[in-house]
mmCIF file of C-alpha atoms in Angstrom:
data_model
loop_
_atom_site.group_PDB
_atom_site.id
_atom_site.type_symbol
_atom_site.label_atom_id
_atom_site.label_comp_id
_atom_site.label_asym_id
_atom_site.label_seq_id
_atom_site.Cartn_x
_atom_site.Cartn_y
_atom_site.Cartn_z
ATOM 1 C CA UNK A 165 39.643 -6.075 3.303
ATOM 2 C CA UNK A 166 40.054 -9.453 4.801
ATOM 3 C CA UNK A 167 37.774 -8.741 7.741
ATOM 4 C CA UNK A 168 34.863 -7.988 5.247
ATOM 5 C CA UNK A 169 35.324 -10.223 2.409
ATOM 6 C CA UNK A 170 34.627 -12.935 5.634
ATOM 7 C CA UNK A 171 31.851 -11.474 6.834
ATOM 8 C CA UNK A 172 30.268 -11.256 3.173
ATOM 9 C CA UNK A 173 31.245 -15.083 2.494
ATOM 10 C CA UNK A 174 29.469 -15.779 5.386
ATOM 11 C CA UNK A 175 26.242 -13.644 5.039
ATOM 12 C CA UNK A 176 26.077 -15.392 1.109
ATOM 13 C CA UNK A 177 26.413 -18.617 2.396
ATOM 14 C CA UNK A 178 24.212 -18.264 4.848
ATOM 15 C CA UNK A 179 21.888 -16.806 2.844
ATOM 16 C CA UNK A 180 21.571 -19.311 0.354
ATOM 17 C CA UNK A 181 21.215 -22.484 2.716
ATOM 18 C CA UNK A 182 17.950 -20.516 4.132
ATOM 19 C CA UNK A 183 16.936 -20.250 0.431
ATOM 20 C CA UNK A 184 17.639 -24.179 -0.134
ATOM 21 C CA UNK A 185 15.729 -24.681 2.423
ATOM 22 C CA UNK A 186 12.786 -22.515 1.599
ATOM 23 C CA UNK A 187 12.921 -23.902 -1.914
ATOM 24 C CA UNK A 188 12.214 -27.337 -0.673
ATOM 25 C CA UNK A 189 9.867 -26.939 1.418
ATOM 26 C CA UNK A 190 7.599 -24.666 -0.827
ATOM 27 C CA UNK A 191 8.285 -27.088 -4.049
ATOM 28 C CA UNK A 192 6.579 -30.311 -1.634
ATOM 29 C CA UNK A 193 4.034 -27.831 -0.529
ATOM 30 C CA UNK A 194 3.053 -26.568 -4.613
ATOM 31 C CA UNK A 195 3.741 -30.432 -5.501
ATOM 32 C CA UNK A 196 0.702 -31.788 -3.297
ATOM 33 C CA UNK A 197 -1.402 -28.671 -4.311
ATOM 34 C CA UNK A 198 -0.711 -29.386 -7.879
ATOM 35 C CA UNK A 199 -1.458 -32.874 -7.661
ATOM 36 C CA UNK A 200 -4.824 -32.374 -6.047
ATOM 37 C CA UNK A 201 -5.550 -29.582 -8.789
ATOM 38 C CA UNK A 202 -4.879 -31.789 -11.576
ATOM 39 C CA UNK A 203 -5.076 -35.804 -10.401
ATOM 40 C CA UNK A 204 -5.315 -36.602 -14.058
ATOM 41 C CA UNK A 205 -2.218 -35.210 -15.246
ATOM 42 C CA UNK A 206 0.641 -37.587 -15.184
ATOM 43 C CA UNK A 207 3.612 -37.142 -12.531
ATOM 44 C CA UNK A 208 5.728 -35.633 -14.759
ATOM 45 C CA UNK A 209 3.638 -32.722 -16.192
ATOM 46 C CA UNK A 210 2.606 -31.522 -12.443
ATOM 47 C CA UNK A 211 5.947 -31.365 -11.980
ATOM 48 C CA UNK A 212 6.931 -29.109 -14.338
ATOM 49 C CA UNK A 213 4.261 -26.948 -13.124
ATOM 50 C CA UNK A 214 5.675 -26.864 -10.096
ATOM 51 C CA UNK A 215 9.190 -26.019 -11.143
ATOM 52 C CA UNK A 216 7.628 -23.163 -13.116
ATOM 53 C CA UNK A 217 6.151 -21.892 -10.210
ATOM 54 C CA UNK A 218 8.799 -22.017 -7.879
ATOM 55 C CA UNK A 219 11.229 -19.111 -8.898
ATOM 56 C CA UNK A 220 8.171 -16.781 -8.307
ATOM 57 C CA UNK A 221 7.584 -18.524 -5.014
ATOM 58 C CA UNK A 222 11.155 -17.761 -3.443
ATOM 59 C CA UNK A 223 11.213 -13.972 -5.578
ATOM 60 C CA UNK A 224 8.110 -13.251 -3.420
ATOM 61 C CA UNK A 225 9.542 -14.315 0.156
ATOM 62 C CA UNK A 226 13.013 -13.034 -0.997
ATOM 63 C CA UNK A 227 13.063 -10.161 1.868
ATOM 64 C CA UNK A 228 11.326 -13.052 4.331
ATOM 65 C CA UNK A 229 14.510 -15.100 3.703
ATOM 66 C CA UNK A 230 16.806 -12.014 4.015
ATOM 67 C CA UNK A 231 15.261 -11.152 7.371
ATOM 68 C CA UNK A 232 16.014 -15.052 8.725
ATOM 69 C CA UNK A 233 19.566 -15.102 7.404
ATOM 70 C CA UNK A 234 20.718 -11.650 8.673
ATOM 71 C CA UNK A 235 19.167 -13.379 12.357
ATOM 72 C CA UNK A 236 21.041 -16.760 11.543
ATOM 73 C CA UNK A 237 24.406 -14.911 10.838
ATOM 74 C CA UNK A 238 24.561 -12.241 13.581
ATOM 75 C CA UNK A 239 23.503 -14.582 15.920
ATOM 76 C CA UNK A 240 26.509 -17.084 15.150
ATOM 77 C CA UNK A 241 28.650 -13.925 15.300
ATOM 78 C CA UNK A 242 27.553 -13.089 18.565
ATOM 79 C CA UNK A 243 27.701 -16.690 20.094
ATOM 80 C CA UNK A 244 31.766 -17.164 18.935
ATOM 81 C CA UNK A 245 32.489 -13.658 20.222
ATOM 82 C CA UNK A 246 33.196 -12.430 16.466
ATOM 83 C CA UNK A 247 31.731 -9.099 16.601
ATOM 84 C CA UNK A 248 32.758 -8.689 20.420
ATOM 85 C CA UNK A 249 36.388 -9.188 18.340
ATOM 86 C CA UNK A 250 35.909 -6.703 15.941
ATOM 87 C CA UNK A 251 34.620 -3.887 18.252
ATOM 88 C CA UNK A 252 37.963 -5.036 20.242
ATOM 89 C CA UNK A 253 40.057 -4.069 17.531
ATOM 90 C CA UNK A 254 39.147 -1.049 16.859
ATOM 91 C CA UNK A 255 35.938 -1.026 14.151
ATOM 92 C CA UNK A 256 32.312 -0.021 14.957
ATOM 93 C CA UNK A 257 29.799 -2.496 15.046
ATOM 94 C CA UNK A 258 28.442 -0.362 12.078
ATOM 95 C CA UNK A 259 31.608 -1.230 10.315
ATOM 96 C CA UNK A 260 31.582 -4.450 11.078
ATOM 97 C CA UNK A 261 27.986 -5.026 9.799
ATOM 98 C CA UNK A 262 28.911 -2.769 6.222
ATOM 99 C CA UNK A 263 29.847 -5.753 4.387
ATOM 100 C CA UNK A 264 26.104 -7.763 4.728
ATOM 101 C CA UNK A 265 24.920 -4.872 4.218
ATOM 102 C CA UNK A 266 26.638 -4.370 1.152
ATOM 103 C CA UNK A 267 26.125 -8.203 -0.033
ATOM 104 C CA UNK A 268 22.419 -7.753 0.637
ATOM 105 C CA UNK A 269 22.252 -4.972 -2.067
ATOM 106 C CA UNK A 270 24.249 -7.311 -4.374
ATOM 107 C CA UNK A 271 21.809 -10.154 -4.289
ATOM 108 C CA UNK A 272 19.275 -7.231 -4.370
ATOM 109 C CA UNK A 273 20.284 -5.844 -7.539
ATOM 110 C CA UNK A 274 20.867 -9.232 -8.785
ATOM 111 C CA UNK A 275 17.361 -10.029 -8.207
ATOM 112 C CA UNK A 276 15.998 -7.566 -10.181
ATOM 113 C CA UNK A 277 18.414 -7.762 -12.949
ATOM 114 C CA UNK A 278 18.907 -11.672 -13.842
ATOM 115 C CA UNK A 279 16.309 -13.350 -11.753
ATOM 116 C CA UNK A 280 12.872 -10.803 -12.422
ATOM 117 C CA UNK A 281 13.213 -11.563 -15.802
ATOM 118 C CA UNK A 282 13.626 -15.273 -15.262
ATOM 119 C CA UNK A 283 10.645 -15.288 -12.756
ATOM 120 C CA UNK A 284 8.631 -13.532 -15.401
ATOM 121 C CA UNK A 285 9.205 -15.565 -18.206
ATOM 122 C CA UNK A 286 8.450 -18.671 -15.994
ATOM 123 C CA UNK A 287 5.385 -17.239 -14.231
ATOM 124 C CA UNK A 288 4.227 -16.564 -17.779
ATOM 125 C CA UNK A 289 4.649 -19.934 -18.830
ATOM 126 C CA UNK A 290 3.012 -21.280 -15.359
ATOM 127 C CA UNK A 291 0.034 -19.012 -16.169
ATOM 128 C CA UNK A 292 -0.369 -20.288 -19.728
ATOM 129 C CA UNK A 293 0.052 -23.937 -19.280
ATOM 130 C CA UNK A 294 -2.327 -24.063 -16.017
ATOM 131 C CA UNK A 295 -4.491 -21.860 -17.953
ATOM 132 C CA UNK A 296 -4.386 -24.745 -20.937
ATOM 133 C CA UNK A 297 -5.026 -27.748 -18.674
ATOM 134 C CA UNK A 298 -8.234 -26.132 -17.071
ATOM 135 C CA UNK A 299 -8.968 -24.856 -20.359
ATOM 136 C CA UNK A 300 -9.179 -21.413 -20.085
ATOM 137 C CA UNK A 301 -7.330 -20.172 -22.933
ATOM 138 C CA UNK A 302 -4.556 -17.807 -23.380
ATOM 139 C CA UNK A 303 -5.314 -14.229 -22.942
ATOM 140 C CA UNK A 304 -7.510 -11.827 -25.355
ATOM 141 C CA UNK A 305 -5.726 -9.262 -25.100
ATOM 142 C CA UNK A 306 -2.182 -7.706 -26.470
ATOM 143 C CA UNK A 307 -0.366 -4.104 -26.824
ATOM 144 C CA UNK A 308 1.796 -2.796 -29.347
ATOM 145 C CA UNK A 309 3.057 0.149 -30.669
ATOM 146 C CA UNK A 310 0.081 0.308 -33.463
ATOM 147 C CA UNK A 311 -2.507 -0.011 -30.466
ATOM 148 C CA UNK A 312 -4.552 -2.504 -28.818
ATOM 149 C CA UNK A 313 -5.485 -6.007 -30.047
ATOM 150 C CA UNK A 314 -8.172 -7.646 -28.697
ATOM 151 C CA UNK A 315 -9.711 -11.566 -29.168
ATOM 152 C CA UNK A 316 -13.040 -12.853 -28.400
ATOM 153 C CA UNK A 317 -13.994 -16.141 -29.724
ATOM 154 C CA UNK A 318 -17.799 -18.336 -29.745
ATOM 155 C CA UNK A 319 -19.116 -21.715 -31.601
ATOM 156 C CA UNK A 320 -19.710 -19.438 -35.188
ATOM 157 C CA UNK A 321 -15.771 -18.550 -35.181
ATOM 158 C CA UNK A 322 -13.084 -15.664 -33.885
ATOM 159 C CA UNK A 323 -13.053 -12.347 -33.910
ATOM 160 C CA UNK A 324 -9.999 -10.174 -33.852
ATOM 161 C CA UNK A 325 -10.280 -6.554 -32.898
ATOM 162 C CA UNK A 326 -7.718 -3.814 -33.104
ATOM 163 C CA UNK A 327 -7.782 0.079 -31.822
ATOM 164 C CA UNK A 328 -5.632 2.708 -32.175
ATOM 165 C CA UNK A 329 -6.948 4.028 -28.356
ATOM 166 C CA UNK A 330 -9.187 2.699 -25.693
ATOM 167 C CA UNK A 331 -10.994 4.501 -22.477
ATOM 168 C CA UNK A 332 -9.215 4.142 -19.238
ATOM 169 C CA UNK A 333 -11.714 1.695 -17.811
ATOM 170 C CA UNK A 334 -11.630 -0.380 -21.287
ATOM 171 C CA UNK A 335 -15.647 0.322 -21.719
ATOM 172 C CA UNK A 336 -14.768 1.861 -24.908
ATOM 173 C CA UNK A 337 -12.908 1.555 -28.205
ATOM 174 C CA UNK A 338 -11.878 4.366 -30.772
ATOM 175 C CA UNK A 339 -10.966 3.609 -34.380
ATOM 176 C CA UNK A 340 -11.647 0.413 -33.989
ATOM 177 C CA UNK A 341 -11.800 -2.524 -36.530
ATOM 178 C CA UNK A 342 -13.473 -6.070 -36.515
ATOM 179 C CA UNK A 343 -12.194 -8.776 -38.588
ATOM 180 C CA UNK A 344 -14.608 -12.362 -38.296
ATOM 181 C CA UNK A 345 -13.353 -15.277 -39.001
ATOM 182 C CA UNK A 346 -15.588 -18.828 -39.646
ATOM 183 C CA UNK A 347 -14.526 -21.896 -37.447
ATOM 184 C CA UNK A 348 -12.594 -23.143 -40.245
ATOM 185 C CA UNK A 349 -10.513 -19.847 -40.292
ATOM 186 C CA UNK A 350 -11.717 -18.264 -43.647
ATOM 187 C CA UNK A 351 -12.271 -14.257 -42.997
ATOM 188 C CA UNK A 352 -16.402 -13.762 -43.323
ATOM 189 C CA UNK A 353 -16.646 -9.971 -42.868
ATOM 190 C CA UNK A 354 -14.837 -6.777 -41.685
ATOM 191 C CA UNK A 355 -16.346 -3.971 -39.957
ATOM 192 C CA UNK A 356 -14.565 -0.405 -39.418
ATOM 193 C CA UNK A 357 -16.256 1.488 -36.718
ATOM 194 C CA UNK A 358 -15.575 5.389 -35.083
ATOM 195 C CA UNK A 359 -16.428 4.301 -32.120
ATOM 196 C CA UNK A 360 -17.325 0.811 -29.906
ATOM 197 C CA UNK A 361 -18.996 0.264 -26.473
ATOM 198 C CA UNK A 362 -19.016 -2.495 -24.482
ATOM 199 C CA UNK A 363 -22.391 -3.623 -23.379
ATOM 200 C CA UNK A 364 -23.697 -6.523 -21.768
ATOM 201 C CA UNK A 365 -23.034 -9.566 -23.939
ATOM 202 C CA UNK A 366 -22.440 -7.436 -27.160
ATOM 203 C CA UNK A 367 -20.290 -4.248 -28.924
ATOM 204 C CA UNK A 368 -22.034 -1.217 -29.890
ATOM 205 C CA UNK A 369 -20.709 0.069 -32.557
ATOM 206 C CA UNK A 370 -20.919 3.856 -34.389
ATOM 207 C CA UNK A 371 -20.360 5.314 -37.383
ATOM 208 C CA UNK A 372 -19.414 2.395 -39.260
ATOM 209 C CA UNK A 373 -18.208 0.632 -42.364
ATOM 210 C CA UNK A 374 -19.044 -2.999 -43.366
ATOM 211 C CA UNK A 375 -17.550 -5.212 -45.631
ATOM 212 C CA UNK A 376 -18.878 -9.058 -46.610
ATOM 213 C CA UNK A 377 -15.412 -10.949 -47.273
ATOM 214 C CA UNK A 378 -17.215 -13.534 -49.393
ATOM 215 C CA UNK A 379 -14.867 -15.621 -51.919
ATOM 216 C CA UNK A 380 -14.350 -14.234 -55.648
ATOM 217 C CA UNK A 381 -16.786 -10.841 -54.829
ATOM 218 C CA UNK A 382 -15.674 -7.019 -54.671
ATOM 219 C CA UNK A 383 -15.973 -6.561 -50.817
ATOM 220 C CA UNK A 384 -15.316 -2.683 -51.495
ATOM 221 C CA UNK A 385 -18.170 -2.639 -54.266
ATOM 222 C CA UNK A 386 -20.845 -4.117 -51.628
ATOM 223 C CA UNK A 387 -19.609 -2.208 -48.353
ATOM 224 C CA UNK A 388 -21.948 -0.820 -46.463
ATOM 225 C CA UNK A 389 -22.279 2.176 -44.245
ATOM 226 C CA UNK A 390 -24.246 1.981 -41.003
ATOM 227 C CA UNK A 391 -24.994 4.721 -38.302
ATOM 228 C CA UNK A 392 -24.821 2.041 -35.286
ATOM 229 C CA UNK A 393 -24.977 -1.728 -35.271
ATOM 230 C CA UNK A 394 -24.284 -4.199 -32.464
ATOM 231 C CA UNK A 395 -21.902 -7.534 -32.224
ATOM 232 C CA UNK A 396 -22.326 -10.176 -29.805
ATOM 233 C CA UNK A 397 -19.523 -10.788 -27.523
ATOM 234 C CA UNK A 398 -18.829 -12.836 -24.567
ATOM 235 C CA UNK A 399 -16.109 -10.357 -23.168
ATOM 236 C CA UNK A 400 -16.530 -8.496 -20.138
ATOM 237 C CA UNK A 401 -14.525 -5.609 -18.784
ATOM 238 C CA UNK A 402 -13.394 -7.147 -15.778
ATOM 239 C CA UNK A 403 -12.127 -10.217 -18.266
ATOM 240 C CA UNK A 404 -10.533 -7.649 -20.242
ATOM 241 C CA UNK A 405 -8.403 -5.850 -17.905
ATOM 242 C CA UNK A 406 -7.358 -9.180 -16.336
ATOM 243 C CA UNK A 407 -5.622 -9.964 -19.929
ATOM 244 C CA UNK A 408 -3.055 -7.369 -18.906
ATOM 245 C CA UNK A 409 -1.558 -9.487 -16.923
ATOM 246 C CA UNK A 410 -0.128 -9.236 -13.392
ATOM 247 C CA UNK A 411 3.432 -6.943 -13.294
ATOM 248 C CA UNK A 412 5.695 -9.774 -12.036
ATOM 249 C CA UNK A 413 4.933 -11.399 -15.539
ATOM 250 C CA UNK A 414 6.807 -8.587 -17.058
ATOM 251 C CA UNK A 415 10.669 -8.443 -17.155
ATOM 252 C CA UNK A 416 11.812 -5.402 -15.794
ATOM 253 C CA UNK A 417 13.505 -4.552 -18.935
ATOM 254 C CA UNK A 418 10.656 -4.437 -20.498
ATOM 255 C CA UNK A 419 8.128 -2.510 -18.281
ATOM 256 C CA UNK A 420 9.186 1.178 -18.920
ATOM 257 C CA UNK A 421 7.710 0.635 -23.167
ATOM 258 C CA UNK A 422 5.132 -1.775 -21.679
ATOM 259 C CA UNK A 423 3.874 1.208 -19.297
ATOM 260 C CA UNK A 424 4.455 3.273 -22.075
ATOM 261 C CA UNK A 425 2.294 1.381 -24.466
ATOM 262 C CA UNK A 426 -0.188 1.096 -21.696
ATOM 263 C CA UNK A 427 -0.937 4.919 -21.515
ATOM 264 C CA UNK A 428 -0.578 5.735 -25.126
ATOM 265 C CA UNK A 429 -3.484 3.383 -25.809
ATOM 266 C CA UNK A 430 -5.493 5.411 -22.741
ATOM 267 C CA UNK A 431 -5.399 2.551 -20.016
ATOM 268 C CA UNK A 432 -4.146 3.256 -16.228
ATOM 269 C CA UNK A 433 -0.668 1.978 -15.410
ATOM 270 C CA UNK A 434 -0.166 3.166 -12.271
ATOM 271 C CA UNK A 435 -0.397 -1.001 -11.111
ATOM 272 C CA UNK A 436 3.091 -1.537 -13.173
ATOM 273 C CA UNK A 437 4.692 1.782 -12.579
ATOM 274 C CA UNK A 438 4.339 1.042 -8.522
ATOM 275 C CA UNK A 439 5.909 -2.300 -9.215
ATOM 276 C CA UNK A 440 8.694 -1.047 -10.835
ATOM 277 C CA UNK A 441 9.759 1.818 -8.845
ATOM 278 C CA UNK A 442 9.137 -1.105 -6.085
ATOM 279 C CA UNK A 443 11.654 -3.238 -7.508
ATOM 280 C CA UNK A 444 14.339 -0.253 -8.034
ATOM 281 C CA UNK A 445 13.976 0.242 -4.412
ATOM 282 C CA UNK A 446 14.558 -3.723 -3.575
ATOM 283 C CA UNK A 447 18.132 -3.068 -2.917
ATOM 284 C CA UNK A 448 17.356 -0.214 -0.407
ATOM 285 C CA UNK A 449 14.684 -2.481 1.329
ATOM 286 C CA UNK A 450 17.099 -5.473 1.925
ATOM 287 C CA UNK A 451 19.680 -3.550 3.490
ATOM 288 C CA UNK A 452 17.162 -2.455 5.883
ATOM 289 C CA UNK A 453 16.533 -5.750 7.161
ATOM 290 C CA UNK A 454 19.691 -6.880 7.491
ATOM 291 C CA UNK A 455 20.563 -2.940 9.526
ATOM 292 C CA UNK A 456 17.160 -4.592 11.620
ATOM 293 C CA UNK A 457 18.632 -8.294 12.272
ATOM 294 C CA UNK A 458 21.802 -6.841 13.418
ATOM 295 C CA UNK A 459 20.274 -3.947 15.860
ATOM 296 C CA UNK A 460 18.860 -6.713 17.609
ATOM 297 C CA UNK A 461 20.902 -9.943 17.406
ATOM 298 C CA UNK A 462 24.713 -8.397 17.270
ATOM 299 C CA UNK A 463 25.228 -8.218 20.774
ATOM 300 C CA UNK A 464 26.690 -10.951 23.024
ATOM 301 C CA UNK A 465 24.781 -13.361 24.129
ATOM 302 C CA UNK A 466 25.670 -12.908 27.654
ATOM 303 C CA UNK A 467 24.459 -9.386 27.693
ATOM 304 C CA UNK A 468 21.170 -9.723 26.357
ATOM 305 C CA UNK A 469 18.208 -12.210 26.142
ATOM 306 C CA UNK A 470 18.644 -13.822 22.346
ATOM 307 C CA UNK A 471 15.512 -15.355 22.131
ATOM 308 C CA UNK A 472 13.705 -11.999 22.495
ATOM 309 C CA UNK A 473 16.075 -10.148 20.360
ATOM 310 C CA UNK A 474 15.512 -12.739 17.466
ATOM 311 C CA UNK A 475 11.730 -12.435 18.041
ATOM 312 C CA UNK A 476 11.531 -8.696 17.656
ATOM 313 C CA UNK A 477 14.081 -8.431 14.764
ATOM 314 C CA UNK A 478 11.950 -11.468 12.846
ATOM 315 C CA UNK A 479 8.890 -9.315 13.737
ATOM 316 C CA UNK A 480 10.158 -6.084 12.968
ATOM 317 C CA UNK A 481 11.431 -7.241 9.985
ATOM 318 C CA UNK A 482 8.226 -8.812 9.187
ATOM 319 C CA UNK A 483 6.208 -5.791 10.041
ATOM 320 C CA UNK A 484 8.157 -3.426 7.620
ATOM 321 C CA UNK A 485 7.450 -5.927 5.127
ATOM 322 C CA UNK A 486 4.035 -5.691 5.041
ATOM 323 C CA UNK A 487 4.040 -2.076 5.516
ATOM 324 C CA UNK A 488 5.641 -1.651 2.189
ATOM 325 C CA UNK A 489 3.109 -3.940 0.874
ATOM 326 C CA UNK A 490 0.503 -1.577 2.196
ATOM 327 C CA UNK A 491 2.127 0.972 0.984
ATOM 328 C CA UNK A 492 2.002 -0.780 -2.574
ATOM 329 C CA UNK A 493 -1.814 -1.170 -2.234
ATOM 330 C CA UNK A 494 -2.356 2.781 -1.462
ATOM 331 C CA UNK A 495 0.119 3.158 -4.563
ATOM 332 C CA UNK A 496 -1.975 1.201 -7.222
ATOM 333 C CA UNK A 497 -5.247 2.736 -6.256
ATOM 334 C CA UNK A 498 -3.871 5.997 -6.454
ATOM 335 C CA UNK A 499 -3.715 7.216 -2.816
ATOM 336 C CA UNK A 500 -0.634 8.434 -2.903
ATOM 337 C CA UNK A 501 2.034 8.900 -5.054
ATOM 338 C CA UNK A 502 3.888 6.354 -7.307
ATOM 339 C CA UNK A 503 7.365 7.171 -6.035
ATOM 340 C CA UNK A 504 6.170 7.597 -2.419
ATOM 341 C CA UNK A 505 4.844 4.427 -2.582
ATOM 342 C CA UNK A 506 7.500 2.741 -3.824
ATOM 343 C CA UNK A 507 10.536 4.820 -2.220
ATOM 344 C CA UNK A 508 9.372 5.935 1.464
ATOM 345 C CA UNK A 509 8.835 2.542 2.967
ATOM 346 C CA UNK A 510 12.739 1.006 2.058
ATOM 347 C CA UNK A 511 13.894 4.933 2.835
ATOM 348 C CA UNK A 512 11.934 4.897 6.636
ATOM 349 C CA UNK A 513 13.147 1.357 7.330
ATOM 350 C CA UNK A 514 16.911 2.200 6.705
ATOM 351 C CA UNK A 515 16.753 5.250 8.600
ATOM 352 C CA UNK A 516 14.726 3.580 11.564
ATOM 353 C CA UNK A 517 17.244 0.536 11.661
ATOM 354 C CA UNK A 518 20.465 2.747 11.711
ATOM 355 C CA UNK A 519 18.657 4.731 14.460
ATOM 356 C CA UNK A 520 18.589 1.698 16.474
ATOM 357 C CA UNK A 521 21.866 0.711 15.699
ATOM 358 C CA UNK A 522 23.469 3.711 16.458
ATOM 359 C CA UNK A 523 21.345 3.717 19.560
ATOM 360 C CA UNK A 524 22.202 0.263 20.407
ATOM 361 C CA UNK A 525 26.090 0.897 19.828
ATOM 362 C CA UNK A 526 26.430 4.476 21.188
ATOM 363 C CA UNK A 527 23.595 4.745 24.092
#
């Protein structure tokens, strides 16, 4: 147990040290980029943008940091002959690297349970803050248990749209209500439609009931029923889809409910389902990266070419990472099932790395 704690502690400190280096490097690079994008902003406002983006930037490269930390640890253990001593004491190399593997799994669990909500909150705040500085405004869509909400605006005022359901491509709304407001916030009219189709620059409404919400007037008495009508709109289907936000903006604890609400509203939730399953599989993938590094770098330096071994370990780790990303794209596009896209790369990486370790150990 003392030996395992020793290896786990060394691995954790190595991982934290490399993470700190990347935090500084990414922060400086992002600071330069943001200063170029927002030259008119005060330095402190730009620093706030950089700090909000740092958690997401480092969360994305966590697997790459893990493979670098693993390589650094096992190269140091090989040079100090500590792995030789472990084998001489009767322990196999696989048992010697079990502590770093468990620590990698623990880092993965902490990242998805604690760090993930922090990344989601900071990323959402970063997106909204940058959008406000650029004058793009905030998201136009929100989902709730009672349906979906849209907002569109123009020089004549704002319109809030509610629908009980929508088509998968967001081109049609069902049982929709349009509530229009004047620029000073006064309600102007309310429109209820059985179906609303988004065309080019307008909503085409069918089976319509129209209420004029003038002050002091009986809106129900003056209500009109129309077979169809149009409502001007600057919204596009692509803009509405983008308003859902990236999966990274949603804490993992809220993703199951968000996916359920999305599917209930008639939208495809594959993108979010794939991301959710990939987050759950993250600890297994991090364990596989540790095994990959150990397979090529834990042997004694006198019996192997250290430089070539380090290069092969890093390249193989990076390759597995990009294969995992490729599987994510296939899953989001519906080419392969969600579970296969999320869990097959980590499981295959773990088995591949385990096979390499056993071959290196036993021949």
